[in-house]
Tab-separated table of C-alpha atoms and ligand atoms in Angstrom:
chain	number	residue	atom	x	y	z
A	11	MET	CA	-0.005	0.084	-0.061
A	12	ALA	CA	1.580	3.110	-1.312
A	13	LEU	CA	1.324	6.309	1.243
A	14	MET	CA	-1.896	7.524	2.592
A	15	THR	CA	-3.711	10.998	1.330
A	16	ARG	CA	-5.342	12.999	3.998
A	17	ASP	CA	-8.963	10.858	3.134
A	18	ASP	CA	-7.439	7.723	3.076
A	19	TYR	CA	-6.142	8.054	6.941
A	20	ILE	CA	-9.523	9.980	7.579
A	21	ALA	CA	-11.470	7.377	6.159
A	22	SER	CA	-8.879	4.640	7.833
A	23	LEU	CA	-9.197	5.457	11.479
A	24	ARG	CA	-13.391	5.765	10.545
A	25	GLY	CA	-12.790	2.329	10.225
A	26	LEU	CA	-11.835	1.373	13.856
A	27	LYS	CA	-14.159	0.546	16.725
A	28	ARG	CA	-12.656	2.116	19.486
A	29	HIS	CA	-13.708	2.445	22.811
A	30	VAL	CA	-14.645	6.235	23.517
A	31	PHE	CA	-16.011	8.345	26.197
A	32	ILE	CA	-15.486	12.501	25.298
A	33	MET	CA	-17.364	14.514	28.139
A	34	GLY	CA	-18.997	12.015	30.026
A	35	GLN	CA	-20.710	10.458	26.219
A	36	LYS	CA	-19.918	7.052	24.596
A	37	VAL	CA	-18.676	8.185	21.468
A	38	GLU	CA	-19.181	5.951	18.481
A	39	ASN	CA	-18.019	8.241	16.129
A	40	PRO	CA	-14.604	10.765	17.345
A	41	VAL	CA	-13.488	10.965	14.124
A	42	ASP	CA	-16.307	13.883	13.046
A	43	HIS	CA	-17.161	15.201	17.173
A	44	PRO	CA	-16.208	18.903	17.110
A	45	LEU	CA	-13.771	18.325	19.819
A	46	VAL	CA	-11.607	16.234	18.092
A	47	ARG	CA	-11.965	17.384	14.876
A	48	PRO	CA	-9.050	20.222	14.226
A	49	SER	CA	-6.628	17.233	16.221
A	50	LEU	CA	-7.268	15.174	13.546
A	51	ASN	CA	-7.010	17.827	10.732
A	52	ALA	CA	-3.821	18.866	12.340
A	53	CYS	CA	-2.362	15.127	12.154
A	54	ALA	CA	-4.221	14.492	8.974
A	55	MET	CA	-0.930	17.992	8.112
A	56	THR	CA	1.238	15.284	8.035
A	57	TYR	CA	0.164	13.075	5.449
A	58	GLU	CA	-1.260	15.956	3.487
A	59	LEU	CA	2.311	17.870	3.863
A	60	ALA	CA	3.482	14.548	2.264
A	61	GLN	CA	2.150	14.611	-1.290
A	62	ARG	CA	3.368	18.149	-1.798
A	63	PRO	CA	6.423	17.434	-3.646
A	64	GLU	CA	8.269	21.388	-2.220
A	65	HIS	CA	8.347	19.408	0.521
A	66	SER	CA	9.156	16.007	-0.128
A	67	ASP	CA	12.682	16.590	1.460
A	68	LEU	CA	11.061	16.429	4.748
A	69	MET	CA	7.803	15.116	4.729
A	70	LEU	CA	9.329	11.926	2.624
A	71	ALA	CA	12.530	8.937	3.527
A	72	THR	CA	13.646	5.681	1.681
A	73	SER	CA	13.143	2.879	4.158
A	74	ASN	CA	16.114	1.096	4.948
A	75	LEU	CA	13.791	-1.589	5.860
A	76	THR	CA	12.736	-1.911	2.129
A	77	GLY	CA	14.071	0.886	-0.018
A	78	ARG	CA	10.560	2.560	-0.808
A	79	LEU	CA	9.567	5.821	0.356
A	80	VAL	CA	7.938	6.354	3.057
A	81	ASN	CA	6.183	9.348	5.561
A	82	ARG	CA	9.174	9.622	7.489
A	83	PHE	CA	7.081	9.801	10.727
A	84	THR	CA	7.729	6.773	10.264
A	85	HIS	CA	11.113	6.284	9.416
A	86	LEU	CA	14.265	5.164	11.429
A	87	HIS	CA	17.084	8.093	11.186
A	88	GLN	CA	19.741	6.887	9.521
A	89	ASN	CA	22.330	9.792	9.027
A	90	PRO	CA	22.325	13.237	10.554
A	91	ALA	CA	20.744	14.478	7.973
A	92	ASP	CA	17.393	12.735	8.973
A	93	LEU	CA	17.539	13.982	12.209
A	94	VAL	CA	17.862	17.380	10.918
A	95	ALA	CA	15.199	16.957	8.101
A	96	LYS	CA	12.748	15.561	11.162
A	97	VAL	CA	13.337	18.677	13.488
A	98	LYS	CA	13.063	20.873	10.195
A	99	MET	CA	9.647	19.070	9.498
A	100	GLN	CA	8.335	19.436	12.597
A	101	ARG	CA	9.120	23.473	12.802
A	102	LEU	CA	7.415	23.198	9.074
A	103	LEU	CA	4.164	21.346	10.493
A	104	GLY	CA	4.281	23.677	13.493
A	105	GLN	CA	3.837	26.892	11.074
A	106	MET	CA	1.271	25.322	9.333
A	107	THR	CA	-1.305	24.294	12.477
A	108	GLY	CA	-0.002	26.572	15.286
A	109	CYS	CA	-0.750	23.391	17.456
A	110	CYS	CA	0.286	19.782	18.256
A	111	PHE	CA	-0.352	18.068	15.333
A	112	GLN	CA	0.846	14.805	17.349
A	113	ARG	CA	2.856	11.961	15.115
A	114	CYS	CA	6.017	12.407	16.797
A	115	VAL	CA	5.465	10.477	19.867
A	116	GLY	CA	5.015	7.310	17.799
A	117	MET	CA	8.232	8.474	15.283
A	118	ASP	CA	10.321	9.146	19.184
A	119	ALA	CA	9.348	5.191	19.668
A	120	VAL	CA	10.049	3.363	17.126
A	121	ASN	CA	13.336	4.607	16.506
A	122	ALA	CA	13.832	4.193	19.984
A	123	VAL	CA	11.905	0.503	20.513
A	124	ASP	CA	14.786	0.046	17.441
A	125	SER	CA	17.739	0.533	18.625
A	126	VAL	CA	17.143	-1.325	21.995
A	127	THR	CA	15.400	-4.147	21.582
A	128	CYS	CA	18.956	-4.760	18.790
A	129	GLU	CA	21.241	-4.163	21.984
A	130	MET	CA	18.580	-6.439	24.036
A	131	ASP	CA	18.989	-9.313	21.726
A	132	ARG	CA	22.678	-9.228	21.613
A	133	ALA	CA	23.269	-9.211	24.919
A	134	LEU	CA	20.623	-11.503	26.156
A	135	GLY	CA	19.653	-13.734	22.831
A	136	THR	CA	15.986	-12.801	22.457
A	137	GLU	CA	14.680	-12.048	19.565
A	138	TYR	CA	12.598	-8.873	19.808
A	139	HIS	CA	14.464	-6.959	17.287
A	140	ALA	CA	13.697	-8.610	14.689
A	141	ARG	CA	9.896	-8.965	15.819
A	142	PHE	CA	9.567	-5.288	15.867
A	143	ARG	CA	11.074	-4.812	12.531
A	144	ARG	CA	8.364	-6.482	10.606
A	145	TYR	CA	6.047	-4.614	13.060
A	146	LEU	CA	8.246	-1.100	11.653
A	147	GLN	CA	7.433	-2.435	8.447
A	148	HIS	CA	3.833	-3.391	8.156
A	149	VAL	CA	3.786	0.256	9.877
A	150	GLN	CA	6.065	1.684	6.953
A	151	GLU	CA	3.536	-0.181	4.059
A	152	HIS	CA	0.468	1.083	5.381
A	153	ASP	CA	1.312	4.475	6.413
A	154	LEU	CA	0.156	4.603	9.816
A	155	VAL	CA	-0.110	7.112	13.390
A	156	VAL	CA	1.210	5.996	15.779
A	157	ASP	CA	0.351	6.614	19.389
A	158	GLY	CA	3.862	6.289	21.396
A	159	ALA	CA	2.983	5.262	24.852
A	160	MET	CA	4.670	6.098	27.965
A	161	THR	CA	3.474	7.847	31.140
A	162	ASP	CA	1.763	5.568	33.473
A	163	ALA	CA	-0.659	6.643	36.184
A	164	LYS	CA	2.139	6.203	38.605
A	165	GLY	CA	0.443	6.672	41.779
A	166	ASN	CA	2.245	7.438	45.031
A	167	ARG	CA	5.958	8.551	43.356
A	168	ARG	CA	7.846	7.260	46.736
A	169	LEU	CA	6.653	3.551	45.488
A	170	THR	CA	7.851	1.471	43.029
A	171	PRO	CA	5.400	-0.097	40.846
A	172	SER	CA	5.190	-3.585	42.152
A	173	GLN	CA	4.491	-1.312	45.891
A	174	GLN	CA	1.470	0.375	44.702
A	175	ALA	CA	-1.205	0.031	46.676
A	176	ASP	CA	-2.938	-0.851	43.391
A	177	PRO	CA	-0.740	-2.742	40.882
A	178	ASP	CA	-2.221	-1.367	37.816
A	179	LEU	CA	-1.194	2.334	38.546
A	180	PHE	CA	1.661	1.076	35.913
A	181	VAL	CA	0.745	-1.121	32.760
A	182	HIS	CA	1.966	-4.989	33.588
A	183	ILE	CA	2.181	-8.193	32.603
A	184	VAL	CA	-0.891	-9.616	34.226
A	185	GLU	CA	-0.789	-13.045	32.278
A	186	ARG	CA	1.919	-15.191	30.683
A	187	ARG	CA	0.190	-17.745	28.029
A	188	PRO	CA	1.894	-19.538	24.658
A	189	ASP	CA	0.128	-17.046	22.056
A	190	GLY	CA	0.914	-14.025	24.094
A	191	ILE	CA	1.072	-12.143	27.196
A	192	VAL	CA	-1.985	-9.743	29.192
A	193	VAL	CA	-1.586	-6.319	30.021
A	194	ARG	CA	-3.156	-4.148	32.493
A	195	GLY	CA	-2.857	-0.629	33.535
A	196	ALA	CA	-3.009	3.082	31.933
A	197	LYS	CA	-1.054	5.601	29.665
A	198	LEU	CA	-2.278	8.969	30.797
A	199	HIS	CA	-1.605	12.252	28.618
A	200	GLN	CA	-1.811	10.046	25.673
A	201	THR	CA	-0.540	12.809	22.734
A	202	GLY	CA	-3.004	12.062	19.527
A	203	ALA	CA	-4.505	8.646	20.694
A	204	LEU	CA	-8.523	9.004	18.903
A	205	ASN	CA	-5.967	9.770	16.085
A	206	SER	CA	-3.895	7.357	16.089
A	207	HIS	CA	-3.752	3.628	14.437
A	208	GLU	CA	-2.218	2.037	16.798
A	209	ILE	CA	-0.301	2.252	20.527
A	210	LEU	CA	3.019	1.344	21.002
A	211	VAL	CA	3.977	1.081	24.584
A	212	MET	CA	6.546	1.448	26.509
A	213	PRO	CA	8.056	1.820	30.531
A	214	THR	CA	7.919	4.211	31.920
A	215	GLN	CA	11.528	4.668	34.570
A	216	THR	CA	13.919	2.470	35.043
A	217	LEU	CA	12.555	-0.668	36.965
A	218	ALA	CA	14.715	-3.074	39.078
A	219	GLU	CA	14.089	-7.353	39.696
A	220	ALA	CA	11.269	-6.962	41.772
A	221	ASP	CA	9.294	-4.871	38.855
A	222	GLN	CA	10.173	-7.240	36.309
A	223	ASP	CA	6.499	-7.405	35.410
A	224	TYR	CA	5.851	-3.546	34.639
A	225	ALA	CA	9.050	-3.714	32.108
A	226	VAL	CA	6.935	-4.122	28.963
A	227	ALA	CA	7.045	-3.329	25.254
A	228	PHE	CA	4.523	-4.156	23.460
A	229	ALA	CA	2.205	-2.301	20.130
A	230	VAL	CA	-1.683	-3.084	19.743
A	231	PRO	CA	-3.850	-1.806	17.425
A	232	ALA	CA	-5.853	0.989	18.663
A	233	ASP	CA	-9.260	-0.507	18.885
A	234	ALA	CA	-7.855	-4.263	20.292
A	235	PRO	CA	-10.229	-5.600	22.550
A	236	GLY	CA	-9.645	-3.582	26.153
A	237	ILE	CA	-8.990	-1.018	25.191
A	238	VAL	CA	-10.591	2.737	26.541
A	239	MET	CA	-9.618	5.954	25.251
A	240	ILE	CA	-11.481	9.387	27.577
A	241	TYR	CA	-11.099	12.173	26.279
A	242	GLY	CA	-8.470	14.761	27.840
A	243	ARG	CA	-10.360	18.625	28.600
A	244	GLN	CA	-8.912	21.997	27.402
A	245	PRO	CA	-9.318	25.649	28.770
A	246	SER	CA	-11.594	26.918	26.766
A	247	ASP	CA	-12.686	23.711	24.399
A	248	THR	CA	-16.323	24.093	24.506
A	249	ARG	CA	-16.353	27.375	21.819
A	250	LYS	CA	-15.308	23.917	19.407
A	251	LEU	CA	-19.195	23.318	20.259
A	252	GLU	CA	-20.380	26.498	19.793
A	253	GLY	CA	-20.468	26.679	15.755
A	254	GLY	CA	-18.270	29.957	15.442
A	255	SER	CA	-15.067	30.566	13.622
A	256	LEU	CA	-13.500	33.718	15.290
A	257	ASP	CA	-13.577	32.704	18.960
A	258	VAL	CA	-11.501	29.173	18.770
A	259	GLY	CA	-8.381	31.184	17.738
A	260	ASN	CA	-7.267	28.906	15.625
A	261	ARG	CA	-10.031	28.150	13.259
A	262	GLU	CA	-9.218	25.084	11.959
A	263	PHE	CA	-6.083	23.428	14.211
A	264	GLY	CA	-5.570	21.710	17.293
A	265	GLY	CA	-3.939	19.262	19.719
A	266	HIS	CA	-5.662	16.420	21.988
A	267	GLU	CA	-4.651	14.458	25.069
A	268	ALA	CA	-6.627	11.375	26.224
A	269	ALA	CA	-5.848	8.882	29.168
A	270	ILE	CA	-5.509	4.882	27.050
A	271	ILE	CA	-7.070	2.138	29.822
A	272	PHE	CA	-6.026	-1.200	29.269
A	273	ASP	CA	-8.359	-3.310	30.813
A	274	ASP	CA	-6.798	-6.378	30.019
A	275	VAL	CA	-5.383	-6.148	26.578
A	276	PHE	CA	-4.057	-9.886	24.880
A	277	VAL	CA	-0.787	-9.215	22.849
A	278	PRO	CA	0.094	-11.385	20.349
A	279	TRP	CA	3.940	-12.574	21.200
A	280	GLU	CA	4.974	-10.810	17.666
A	281	ARG	CA	4.074	-7.811	18.578
A	282	VAL	CA	6.138	-8.042	22.086
A	283	PHE	CA	8.704	-6.286	22.720
A	284	MET	CA	9.826	-6.609	25.813
A	285	ALA	CA	8.548	-8.889	28.785
A	286	SER	CA	10.188	-8.500	31.635
A	287	GLU	CA	14.041	-7.290	30.890
A	288	TYR	CA	14.245	-4.666	33.230
A	289	ALA	CA	17.873	-4.245	32.765
A	290	PHE	CA	16.443	-2.200	29.102
A	291	SER	CA	13.351	-0.548	30.820
A	292	GLY	CA	16.539	2.457	31.510
A	293	PRO	CA	17.601	2.808	28.304
A	294	LEU	CA	14.391	2.866	26.099
A	295	VAL	CA	12.947	5.913	28.428
A	296	GLU	CA	16.374	7.309	28.079
A	297	ARG	CA	16.278	7.156	24.312
A	298	PHE	CA	11.952	8.409	23.325
A	299	ALA	CA	12.281	10.928	26.078
A	300	GLY	CA	15.703	12.237	23.941
A	301	TYR	CA	13.853	11.595	20.941
A	302	HIS	CA	11.359	13.751	21.883
A	303	ARG	CA	12.978	16.028	23.452
A	304	GLN	CA	14.863	16.967	20.841
A	305	SER	CA	11.116	17.232	18.707
A	306	TYR	CA	10.954	19.828	20.504
A	307	GLY	CA	13.442	21.666	18.968
A	308	GLY	CA	10.918	21.776	15.574
A	309	CYS	CA	7.310	22.111	16.856
A	310	LYS	CA	7.303	24.161	19.622
A	311	VAL	CA	9.323	26.545	17.590
A	312	GLY	CA	7.151	26.253	14.337
A	313	VAL	CA	4.551	27.369	16.535
A	314	GLY	CA	6.718	30.358	17.962
A	315	ASP	CA	6.787	31.627	14.591
A	316	VAL	CA	2.740	31.960	14.581
A	317	LEU	CA	3.011	33.066	17.507
A	318	ILE	CA	5.523	35.603	16.964
A	319	GLY	CA	3.761	37.177	13.813
A	320	ALA	CA	0.831	37.529	15.791
A	321	ALA	CA	2.054	39.512	18.226
A	322	GLN	CA	3.739	41.539	15.721
A	323	ALA	CA	0.508	41.806	13.785
A	324	LEU	CA	-1.647	43.055	16.377
A	325	ALA	CA	1.562	45.343	16.922
A	326	GLN	CA	1.394	47.195	13.487
A	327	TYR	CA	-3.115	47.390	13.744
A	328	GLN	CA	-2.828	48.918	16.654
A	329	GLY	CA	0.250	51.444	15.358
A	330	THR	CA	2.779	49.988	17.779
A	331	ASP	CA	4.885	48.107	15.364
A	332	LYS	CA	7.078	51.335	15.167
A	333	ALA	CA	7.497	51.389	19.684
A	334	SER	CA	11.218	51.051	20.068
A	335	HIS	CA	10.242	48.485	22.920
A	336	ILE	CA	7.467	47.154	20.674
A	337	LYS	CA	10.262	46.201	18.614
A	338	ASP	CA	12.892	44.784	21.173
A	339	LYS	CA	10.135	42.572	22.716
A	340	ILE	CA	9.371	40.944	19.332
A	341	VAL	CA	13.485	40.695	18.389
A	342	GLU	CA	13.160	39.125	22.617
A	343	MET	CA	10.652	36.611	21.198
A	344	ILE	CA	12.874	36.048	17.515
A	345	HIS	CA	15.915	35.139	20.185
A	346	LEU	CA	14.362	33.066	22.393
A	347	ASN	CA	12.499	31.218	19.782
A	348	GLU	CA	16.051	30.253	17.444
A	349	THR	CA	17.635	29.356	20.505
A	350	MET	CA	15.548	26.131	20.796
A	351	TYR	CA	15.755	25.359	17.220
A	352	ALA	CA	19.497	25.837	17.038
A	353	CYS	CA	19.148	23.635	20.143
A	354	GLY	CA	17.496	21.242	18.172
A	355	LEU	CA	19.577	21.286	15.565
A	356	ALA	CA	23.058	20.780	16.867
A	357	CYS	CA	21.556	17.475	18.779
A	358	SER	CA	20.300	16.202	15.815
A	359	ALA	CA	24.125	17.877	14.169
A	360	GLU	CA	26.542	15.779	16.697
A	361	GLY	CA	23.487	12.349	16.169
A	362	GLN	CA	25.771	9.072	16.495
A	363	PRO	CA	24.811	5.061	14.967
A	364	THR	CA	23.431	2.963	17.461
A	365	ALA	CA	24.291	-1.277	17.398
A	366	SER	CA	21.067	-1.465	15.191
A	367	GLY	CA	21.975	1.062	12.652
A	368	THR	CA	19.699	3.901	13.359
A	369	TYR	CA	20.880	7.126	14.567
A	370	LEU	CA	20.423	8.511	18.042
A	371	ILE	CA	20.221	12.504	18.698
A	372	ASP	CA	23.057	13.570	21.205
A	373	LEU	CA	21.317	13.031	24.374
A	374	LEU	CA	22.930	16.064	26.126
A	375	LEU	CA	22.324	18.693	23.677
A	376	ALA	CA	18.853	17.155	23.001
A	377	ASN	CA	18.135	17.731	26.650
A	378	VAL	CA	20.092	21.316	27.055
A	379	CYS	CA	17.226	22.076	23.750
A	380	LYS	CA	14.723	20.852	26.551
A	381	LEU	CA	15.275	22.510	29.370
A	382	ASN	CA	15.128	25.607	27.444
A	383	VAL	CA	11.566	24.632	26.149
A	384	THR	CA	10.380	24.203	30.009
A	385	ARG	CA	11.015	28.092	30.097
A	386	PHE	CA	10.931	29.868	26.691
A	387	PRO	CA	7.692	29.570	25.830
A	388	TYR	CA	6.322	31.025	28.703
A	389	GLU	CA	8.427	34.481	28.002
A	390	ILE	CA	7.553	34.251	23.831
A	391	ALA	CA	3.681	33.934	25.418
A	392	ARG	CA	4.584	36.819	27.977
A	393	LEU	CA	6.103	39.168	26.000
A	394	ALA	CA	3.135	38.641	23.167
A	395	GLN	CA	0.289	39.239	25.537
A	396	ASP	CA	2.365	42.306	26.581
A	397	ILE	CA	2.236	43.680	23.046
A	398	ALA	CA	-1.466	42.218	22.539
A	399	GLY	CA	-2.953	44.451	25.804
A	400	GLY	CA	-5.886	43.750	27.866
A	401	LEU	CA	-8.026	43.404	25.221
A	402	LEU	CA	-6.901	39.479	25.000
A	403	VAL	CA	-8.643	38.594	28.229
A	404	THR	CA	-11.514	41.316	27.643
A	405	LEU	CA	-12.968	41.175	23.939
A	406	PRO	CA	-16.714	40.286	23.487
A	407	SER	CA	-17.824	36.871	21.795
A	408	GLU	CA	-17.941	36.793	18.128
A	409	GLN	CA	-22.359	36.555	18.794
A	410	ASP	CA	-21.725	40.699	19.563
A	411	LEU	CA	-19.645	41.483	16.862
A	412	ALA	CA	-22.195	39.814	14.736
A	413	HIS	CA	-24.970	41.302	16.504
A	414	PRO	CA	-26.748	44.255	14.322
A	415	GLU	CA	-26.649	46.683	17.090
A	416	ALA	CA	-23.869	45.671	19.658
A	417	GLY	CA	-21.725	44.852	16.307
A	418	LEU	CA	-22.124	48.404	15.389
A	419	TYR	CA	-20.515	49.958	18.269
A	420	LEU	CA	-17.708	47.093	18.613
A	421	ASP	CA	-16.766	48.027	15.316
A	422	LYS	CA	-16.590	51.659	16.144
A	423	TYR	CA	-14.565	50.944	19.633
A	424	LEU	CA	-12.690	48.482	18.697
A	425	ARG	CA	-11.108	49.626	15.617
A	426	SER	CA	-7.687	51.189	15.849
A	427	VAL	CA	-4.967	51.452	12.548
A	428	ASP	CA	-7.415	52.639	9.809
A	429	ARG	CA	-6.823	50.068	7.151
A	430	TYR	CA	-6.872	46.723	9.511
A	431	THR	CA	-10.535	45.932	10.135
A	432	THR	CA	-11.677	45.548	13.502
A	433	GLU	CA	-12.880	41.621	12.763
A	434	GLU	CA	-8.493	41.286	11.469
A	435	ARG	CA	-7.732	42.924	14.847
A	436	CYS	CA	-10.202	40.315	16.812
A	437	ARG	CA	-9.046	37.820	14.707
A	438	MET	CA	-5.689	37.939	15.778
A	439	LEU	CA	-6.496	38.437	19.688
A	440	ARG	CA	-8.403	35.032	19.410
A	441	LEU	CA	-5.226	33.812	17.455
A	442	VAL	CA	-2.378	34.743	21.067
A	443	GLU	CA	-5.562	33.866	23.298
A	444	ASN	CA	-5.760	30.434	21.858
A	445	LEU	CA	-1.823	30.094	22.095
A	446	THR	CA	-1.124	31.512	25.477
A	447	LEU	CA	-4.648	30.921	27.597
A	448	GLY	CA	-6.488	28.682	25.679
A	449	PRO	CA	-6.633	25.409	23.829
A	450	GLY	CA	-3.311	25.924	22.288
A	451	ALA	CA	-1.652	26.706	25.534
A	452	ALA	CA	-2.438	22.905	26.543
A	453	ALA	CA	0.554	22.399	23.936
A	454	TYR	CA	2.513	25.445	23.982
A	455	LEU	CA	3.408	25.709	27.207
A	456	THR	CA	2.121	22.922	29.450
A	457	GLU	CA	3.799	20.455	27.563
A	458	SER	CA	6.663	22.726	26.955
A	459	LEU	CA	7.061	22.208	30.673
A	460	HIS	CA	6.302	18.589	31.268
A	461	GLY	CA	5.652	17.063	28.285
A	462	ALA	CA	9.175	14.401	27.486
A	463	GLY	CA	9.380	14.881	31.079
A	464	SER	CA	9.482	17.532	32.849
A	465	PRO	CA	12.603	20.165	34.059
A	466	GLN	CA	13.803	18.403	36.861
A	467	ALA	CA	13.901	15.276	34.754
A	468	GLN	CA	16.868	17.155	32.007
A	469	ARG	CA	18.738	18.615	34.787
A	470	ILE	CA	19.281	14.441	36.063
A	471	MET	CA	20.362	14.558	32.644
A	472	LEU	CA	22.557	17.037	32.457
A	473	ALA	CA	23.907	16.669	35.662
A	474	ARG	CA	24.843	12.918	34.700
A	475	LEU	CA	26.206	13.794	30.915
A	476	ALA	CA	28.230	16.859	31.593
A	477	ASP	CA	31.144	15.253	32.530
A	478	LEU	CA	32.017	17.413	35.726
A	479	GLU	CA	35.359	15.837	36.231
A	480	GLU	CA	36.925	16.609	32.808
A	481	LYS	CA	35.634	19.916	33.387
A	482	VAL	CA	37.730	20.441	36.704
A	483	ARG	CA	40.577	18.751	35.257
A	484	LEU	CA	41.183	21.571	31.881
A	485	ALA	CA	40.464	24.133	34.798
A	486	ARG	CA	43.689	22.775	37.240
A	487	ARG	CA	45.466	22.315	33.822
A	488	LEU	CA	45.161	26.400	33.031
A	489	ALA	CA	45.959	26.886	36.965
A	490	GLY	CA	49.393	25.226	37.367
A	491	ILE	CA	48.034	22.535	39.812
A	492	GLU	CA	49.623	19.449	38.864
A	493	ASN	CA	49.147	17.280	41.924
A	494	SER	CA	46.145	18.126	44.162
A	495	LEU	CA	46.611	15.975	48.073
A	496	ALA	CA	42.698	15.310	47.453
A	497	GLU	CA	44.046	12.123	44.725
B	529	LIG	FE1	4.882	16.242	17.928
B	529	LIG	FE2	5.293	18.784	19.517
B	529	LIG	FE3	3.293	17.322	19.652
B	529	LIG	FE4	5.007	16.050	20.346
B	529	LIG	S1	4.287	18.057	21.096
B	529	LIG	S2	3.993	14.728	18.849
B	529	LIG	S3	6.358	16.917	19.174
B	529	LIG	S4	4.022	18.262	17.201
B	530	LIG	FE1	4.912	16.199	23.431
């Protein structure tokens, strides 16, 4: 099967028989649900752009498994150029959608599972790698969206998985059969869950021997029996149910997260890629997180481009664009945004091959990238709100703007620079509101903070990877300290 078009993709999701709850309702067909549709549109852009010749360099890659052209979101990175192209593709998609387009988690998961299963087989004599590559070939050939599922419910953070009062607070194996395993638990905050064909599950943290039933990686179709999805709310999400086009801010696109429950889900061995090899849980978590920390150096930057553009446009509409402090603020936003991009590119350019041949980013630089992402979008958002002014949060509704009486007053009194309409100004304010306070802020801000691991996780990695001893040695040599009593 060839690459799917946008329409093929949407039709393929309709074929899934999923068990989905949205705002207390069991929803048979989430594809057409107005809360879900913007996120589907965003994910569908990963298909649409792949069909456009001008984007083929970024969106397509030659599979090392089959030699055929595949969507880059299903590709194993074969060199640093692939890693760089990934970040550029993500920036492009962030620019086109202004939101989370969701498909990266699967790309990051398949790349992480690929190298770790190879190393696991070499160390333990297991047979996971060939199995995984057969699975990935299926994903590539059918051009599927994979939800990379890592974050467990976790319960009491002081306790290990097996110490929890409820053993299901981390996904685990509850039964081993000749033909496969049965798993139970939940993965929370699952980006794009309802827009995915497949779920690729990984452990959430480094595990010890006592927790070996929790050291499990596997793939299941999104409509496998026992899988339940519960849709997550976002700020101002019900504006999408109002049927307008202005108050939503981003008319066409959005992201989503959902909780995925695994209620005794059977997984055949052919789709199991780790089953109690706890020593490899740590590397798998570290690599998936590393790839996703790189990803943010692309996608969040693309969304930042949109927000900077919106702030500049508002300054023009309001007649403040020539003020020196506004220009300074815009430059500051650009500096912060491009710094994140520079980190995303740097960790890619410094990528190295793993044992499977799949390239891994420089983990230290990927963690620097993400640590910047935990802060810079907040500052960019603050500056955008500064430039936008208080109308950002006092603007009357779309219905008032359209009302024959109220609308006349609003059109007269919300007008700024003559050559721009009141509607233009209001639309741009709503876009800034969406990205900094509304549903878009869930991805641009909170996800920047906690997605791919909260800031402390990156700090731990920096402390571990930075080789402080070597820095001390460098300093001592220049300071003329040859021998130290401490040695
Ligand atoms: Fe991709 Fe960014 Fe969304 Fe993660 S947050 S899935 S990297 S768009
Ligand atoms: Fe994310």
